[in-house]
PDB file of C-alpha atoms in Angstrom:
ATOM      1  CA  MET A   1     275.856  83.123 -76.613  1.00  0.00           C
ATOM      2  CA  PRO A   2     276.538  80.056 -77.525  1.00  0.00           C
ATOM      3  CA  ARG A   3     273.489  78.144 -79.464  1.00  0.00           C
ATOM      4  CA  ASP A   4     274.021  74.359 -77.281  1.00  0.00           C
ATOM      5  CA  GLY A   5     270.056  74.870 -76.017  1.00  0.00           C
ATOM      6  CA  GLN A   6     272.158  74.240 -72.387  1.00  0.00           C
ATOM      7  CA  ILE A   7     270.573  77.014 -70.410  1.00  0.00           C
ATOM      8  CA  THR A   8     271.636  76.816 -66.877  1.00  0.00           C
ATOM      9  CA  THR A   9     272.502  80.041 -65.376  1.00  0.00           C
ATOM     10  CA  ALA A  10     269.882  82.976 -64.970  1.00  0.00           C
ATOM     11  CA  GLU A  11     272.552  85.474 -66.413  1.00  0.00           C
ATOM     12  CA  GLN A  12     272.546  83.143 -69.093  1.00  0.00           C
ATOM     13  CA  ALA A  13     268.790  83.523 -69.278  1.00  0.00           C
ATOM     14  CA  ALA A  14     268.810  87.418 -69.694  1.00  0.00           C
ATOM     15  CA  ASN A  15     271.747  86.649 -72.158  1.00  0.00           C
ATOM     16  CA  ASP A  16     270.704  84.424 -74.251  1.00  0.00           C
ATOM     17  CA  ASP A  17     270.633  85.436 -78.295  1.00  0.00           C
ATOM     18  CA  LEU A  18     266.618  84.214 -78.999  1.00  0.00           C
ATOM     19  CA  VAL A  19     265.373  86.049 -75.192  1.00  0.00           C
ATOM     20  CA  LEU A  20     266.508  89.482 -76.097  1.00  0.00           C
ATOM     21  CA  ALA A  21     265.509  89.035 -79.639  1.00  0.00           C
ATOM     22  CA  PHE A  22     261.890  87.902 -78.036  1.00  0.00           C
ATOM     23  CA  GLY A  23     262.958  90.574 -75.620  1.00  0.00           C
ATOM     24  CA  TRP A  24     263.483  93.593 -77.830  1.00  0.00           C
ATOM     25  CA  LEU A  25     260.603  92.694 -80.160  1.00  0.00           C
ATOM     26  CA  GLN A  26     258.407  92.879 -76.981  1.00  0.00           C
ATOM     27  CA  GLY A  27     259.230  95.828 -76.222  1.00  0.00           C
ATOM     28  CA  ALA A  28     259.111  97.552 -79.385  1.00  0.00           C
ATOM     29  CA  ALA A  29     255.243  96.678 -79.977  1.00  0.00           C
ATOM     30  CA  ASN A  30     254.783  97.502 -75.982  1.00  0.00           C
ATOM     31  CA  ARG A  31     256.183 101.111 -76.224  1.00  0.00           C
ATOM     32  CA  LEU A  32     255.119 101.274 -79.589  1.00  0.00           C
ATOM     33  CA  GLU A  33     251.684 100.188 -79.404  1.00  0.00           C
ATOM     34  CA  TYR A  34     251.261 102.434 -75.747  1.00  0.00           C
ATOM     35  CA  ILE A  35     252.220 105.263 -78.025  1.00  0.00           C
ATOM     36  CA  LEU A  36     250.168 104.518 -81.343  1.00  0.00           C
ATOM     37  CA  GLY A  37     247.389 103.228 -79.552  1.00  0.00           C
ATOM     38  CA  ARG A  38     247.572 107.422 -76.930  1.00  0.00           C
ATOM     39  CA  ALA A  39     247.546 108.952 -80.409  1.00  0.00           C
ATOM     40  CA  ILE A  40     244.705 107.418 -81.915  1.00  0.00           C
ATOM     41  CA  GLU A  41     242.960 107.831 -78.328  1.00  0.00           C
ATOM     42  CA  GLU A  42     243.507 111.513 -78.372  1.00  0.00           C
ATOM     43  CA  GLU A  43     242.962 112.113 -81.490  1.00  0.00           C
ATOM     44  CA  CYS A  44     239.731 110.320 -82.691  1.00  0.00           C
ATOM     45  CA  GLY A  45     238.601 109.382 -79.268  1.00  0.00           C
ATOM     46  CA  ILE A  46     238.677 105.436 -79.404  1.00  0.00           C
ATOM     47  CA  SER A  47     240.854 103.171 -77.731  1.00  0.00           C
ATOM     48  CA  HIS A  48     243.720 100.969 -79.978  1.00  0.00           C
ATOM     49  CA  LEU A  49     241.823  97.308 -79.273  1.00  0.00           C
ATOM     50  CA  MET A  50     238.354  99.780 -81.209  1.00  0.00           C
ATOM     51  CA  PHE A  51     240.140 100.728 -83.724  1.00  0.00           C
ATOM     52  CA  GLU A  52     241.722  97.270 -84.165  1.00  0.00           C
ATOM     53  CA  VAL A  53     237.630  95.875 -84.290  1.00  0.00           C
ATOM     54  CA  LEU A  54     236.966  98.912 -86.738  1.00  0.00           C
ATOM     55  CA  LEU A  55     240.193  97.356 -88.945  1.00  0.00           C
ATOM     56  CA  ILE A  56     238.752  93.658 -88.906  1.00  0.00           C
ATOM     57  CA  LEU A  57     235.111  94.414 -89.834  1.00  0.00           C
ATOM     58  CA  GLY A  58     236.566  97.668 -92.080  1.00  0.00           C
ATOM     59  CA  ARG A  59     238.225  93.845 -93.663  1.00  0.00           C
ATOM     60  CA  ALA A  60     235.222  91.489 -93.482  1.00  0.00           C
ATOM     61  CA  GLY A  61     233.332  94.183 -95.937  1.00  0.00           C
ATOM     62  CA  GLY A  62     229.734  92.877 -96.690  1.00  0.00           C
ATOM     63  CA  PRO A  63     227.277  91.499 -93.851  1.00  0.00           C
ATOM     64  CA  GLY A  64     229.707  92.075 -90.781  1.00  0.00           C
ATOM     65  CA  LEU A  65     230.761  88.695 -88.431  1.00  0.00           C
ATOM     66  CA  SER A  66     229.930  86.635 -85.814  1.00  0.00           C
ATOM     67  CA  MET A  67     231.702  87.691 -82.138  1.00  0.00           C
ATOM     68  CA  GLY A  68     232.939  84.204 -82.311  1.00  0.00           C
ATOM     69  CA  ALA A  69     234.843  85.703 -85.550  1.00  0.00           C
ATOM     70  CA  ILE A  70     235.892  88.824 -84.473  1.00  0.00           C
ATOM     71  CA  ALA A  71     236.779  87.722 -80.529  1.00  0.00           C
ATOM     72  CA  GLN A  72     239.270  84.846 -83.057  1.00  0.00           C
ATOM     73  CA  GLU A  73     240.742  87.512 -85.101  1.00  0.00           C
ATOM     74  CA  ARG A  74     241.578  89.463 -81.843  1.00  0.00           C
ATOM     75  CA  VAL A  75     242.704  86.795 -79.667  1.00  0.00           C
ATOM     76  CA  LEU A  76     239.978  87.497 -77.109  1.00  0.00           C
ATOM     77  CA  THR A  77     236.833  86.032 -75.179  1.00  0.00           C
ATOM     78  CA  THR A  78     233.557  86.452 -76.786  1.00  0.00           C
ATOM     79  CA  GLY A  79     232.758  87.473 -73.539  1.00  0.00           C
ATOM     80  CA  GLY A  80     235.309  90.507 -74.167  1.00  0.00           C
ATOM     81  CA  VAL A  81     234.504  90.604 -77.264  1.00  0.00           C
ATOM     82  CA  THR A  82     231.119  90.844 -76.485  1.00  0.00           C
ATOM     83  CA  ARG A  83     231.792  93.505 -73.587  1.00  0.00           C
ATOM     84  CA  LEU A  84     233.641  95.683 -76.357  1.00  0.00           C
ATOM     85  CA  VAL A  85     231.012  95.611 -79.313  1.00  0.00           C
ATOM     86  CA  ASP A  86     228.988  96.885 -76.430  1.00  0.00           C
ATOM     87  CA  ARG A  87     230.441  99.947 -75.823  1.00  0.00           C
ATOM     88  CA  MET A  88     231.621 100.614 -79.404  1.00  0.00           C
ATOM     89  CA  GLU A  89     227.706 100.183 -80.404  1.00  0.00           C
ATOM     90  CA  THR A  90     226.638 102.538 -77.586  1.00  0.00           C
ATOM     91  CA  ALA A  91     229.595 104.966 -79.237  1.00  0.00           C
ATOM     92  CA  GLY A  92     227.369 104.328 -82.349  1.00  0.00           C
ATOM     93  CA  LEU A  93     230.973 102.897 -84.351  1.00  0.00           C
ATOM     94  CA  VAL A  94     229.013  99.385 -85.059  1.00  0.00           C
ATOM     95  CA  ALA A  95     225.260  98.356 -85.567  1.00  0.00           C
ATOM     96  CA  ARG A  96     224.091  94.074 -84.635  1.00  0.00           C
ATOM     97  CA  ASP A  97     221.943  92.721 -87.099  1.00  0.00           C
ATOM     98  CA  GLU A  98     220.489  89.272 -87.900  1.00  0.00           C
ATOM     99  CA  ASN A  99     222.162  86.347 -88.881  1.00  0.00           C
ATOM    100  CA  PRO A 100     220.725  84.407 -90.971  1.00  0.00           C
ATOM    101  CA  GLY A 101     223.386  81.417 -90.900  1.00  0.00           C
ATOM    102  CA  ASP A 102     222.321  81.440 -87.168  1.00  0.00           C
ATOM    103  CA  ARG A 103     219.029  82.223 -86.317  1.00  0.00           C
ATOM    104  CA  ARG A 104     221.458  82.516 -81.812  1.00  0.00           C
ATOM    105  CA  GLY A 105     223.164  85.205 -83.220  1.00  0.00           C
ATOM    106  CA  ARG A 106     223.798  88.096 -84.426  1.00  0.00           C
ATOM    107  CA  LEU A 107     226.996  90.160 -86.807  1.00  0.00           C
ATOM    108  CA  VAL A 108     228.368  92.988 -85.714  1.00  0.00           C
ATOM    109  CA  ARG A 109     228.874  95.346 -88.535  1.00  0.00           C
ATOM    110  CA  LEU A 110     230.134  99.096 -88.966  1.00  0.00           C
ATOM    111  CA  THR A 111     228.245 101.980 -88.876  1.00  0.00           C
ATOM    112  CA  PRO A 112     228.598 104.981 -91.072  1.00  0.00           C
ATOM    113  CA  LEU A 113     230.622 106.817 -88.492  1.00  0.00           C
ATOM    114  CA  GLY A 114     232.395 103.509 -87.500  1.00  0.00           C
ATOM    115  CA  GLU A 115     233.811 103.622 -91.226  1.00  0.00           C
ATOM    116  CA  GLU A 116     234.818 107.388 -90.868  1.00  0.00           C
ATOM    117  CA  THR A 117     236.346 106.263 -87.788  1.00  0.00           C
ATOM    118  CA  ALA A 118     238.128 103.919 -88.834  1.00  0.00           C
ATOM    119  CA  VAL A 119     239.268 105.806 -92.255  1.00  0.00           C
ATOM    120  CA  ARG A 120     239.864 108.711 -89.833  1.00  0.00           C
ATOM    121  CA  ALA A 121     242.377 106.417 -87.034  1.00  0.00           C
ATOM    122  CA  ALA A 122     243.594 105.048 -90.121  1.00  0.00           C
ATOM    123  CA  ARG A 123     245.594 107.829 -91.502  1.00  0.00           C
ATOM    124  CA  LEU A 124     247.024 109.102 -88.258  1.00  0.00           C
ATOM    125  CA  HIS A 125     248.095 106.188 -87.377  1.00  0.00           C
ATOM    126  CA  ALA A 126     249.588 105.032 -90.909  1.00  0.00           C
ATOM    127  CA  GLU A 127     251.451 108.395 -90.638  1.00  0.00           C
ATOM    128  CA  ASN A 128     252.247 107.413 -87.097  1.00  0.00           C
ATOM    129  CA  VAL A 129     253.920 103.755 -87.748  1.00  0.00           C
ATOM    130  CA  ARG A 130     255.899 105.272 -90.887  1.00  0.00           C
ATOM    131  CA  ARG A 131     257.107 108.142 -88.862  1.00  0.00           C
ATOM    132  CA  LEU A 132     258.072 106.068 -85.246  1.00  0.00           C
ATOM    133  CA  PHE A 133     258.285 102.548 -86.542  1.00  0.00           C
ATOM    134  CA  LEU A 134     259.899 102.428 -90.639  1.00  0.00           C
ATOM    135  CA  ASP A 135     261.803 105.810 -90.844  1.00  0.00           C
ATOM    136  CA  ALA A 136     263.747 104.187 -87.528  1.00  0.00           C
ATOM    137  CA  LEU A 137     265.050 100.891 -90.755  1.00  0.00           C
ATOM    138  CA  PRO A 138     267.015 101.612 -93.804  1.00  0.00           C
ATOM    139  CA  PRO A 139     264.886 102.506 -96.281  1.00  0.00           C
ATOM    140  CA  GLU A 140     266.041  99.476 -98.705  1.00  0.00           C
ATOM    141  CA  ARG A 141     265.028  97.180 -95.424  1.00  0.00           C
ATOM    142  CA  ARG A 142     261.890  98.212 -94.888  1.00  0.00           C
ATOM    143  CA  GLU A 143     259.911  95.850 -96.996  1.00  0.00           C
ATOM    144  CA  GLN A 144     261.680  92.807 -96.558  1.00  0.00           C
ATOM    145  CA  PHE A 145     261.549  93.898 -92.696  1.00  0.00           C
ATOM    146  CA  THR A 146     257.240  94.377 -92.876  1.00  0.00           C
ATOM    147  CA  ARG A 147     257.535  91.181 -94.872  1.00  0.00           C
ATOM    148  CA  ASP A 148     259.167  89.336 -92.771  1.00  0.00           C
ATOM    149  CA  LEU A 149     256.574  90.744 -89.636  1.00  0.00           C
ATOM    150  CA  ARG A 150     253.705  89.011 -91.287  1.00  0.00           C
ATOM    151  CA  THR A 151     255.043  85.993 -91.888  1.00  0.00           C
ATOM    152  CA  VAL A 152     256.499  85.230 -88.266  1.00  0.00           C
ATOM    153  CA  SER A 153     252.750  86.765 -87.539  1.00  0.00           C
ATOM    154  CA  LEU A 154     251.163  84.184 -89.814  1.00  0.00           C
ATOM    155  CA  ALA A 155     253.110  81.461 -87.643  1.00  0.00           C
ATOM    156  CA  ALA A 156     252.193  82.690 -84.890  1.00  0.00           C
ATOM    157  CA  ARG A 157     248.602  82.814 -85.459  1.00  0.00           C
ATOM    158  CA  ASP A 158     248.534  78.928 -87.134  1.00  0.00           C
ATOM    159  CA  ALA A 159     250.284  78.053 -83.691  1.00  0.00           C
ATOM    160  CA  LEU A 160     247.556  79.587 -81.660  1.00  0.00           C
ATOM    161  CA  PRO A 161     244.881  77.033 -79.862  1.00  0.00           C
ATOM    162  CA  ARG A 162     241.316  78.097 -81.714  1.00  0.00           C
ATOM    163  CA  LEU A 163     238.982  79.659 -79.212  1.00  0.00           C
ATOM    164  CA  ARG A 164     235.634  78.691 -78.667  1.00  0.00           C
TER     165      ARG A 164
END
């Protein structure tokens, strides 16, 4: 379809190259998240969202992160993160400690079980990503594709409003 910016019918909308491209991206992401998340849940006993929080905390290292920082990273509300962290704390994956920079706040950090679970889930996840995601592409395009995805992801992150 020509790119003149004029979509005037539902058929044009449904067949617009840009609309289709985003639909393919979203469809692939949704399907892969379901497949990969289910594998993590079955093999490691945690949800994909919990795995992502373990990775965020692993990336942060040190004393941990505030609920607000986790929420910003994951694009969740602080209330949603608090409920998730409550479940993760009950499962022994994370602990909350005093925040020396904020007497009212707490920092969330990985426990040894959280560290072990993150490593086990990441090994499984990496293998599944390779097999179900990257192996679908020609070998010579994989590295550039992952760089391009990072560029798109960072641009989208930068366009987000700051969560409070």
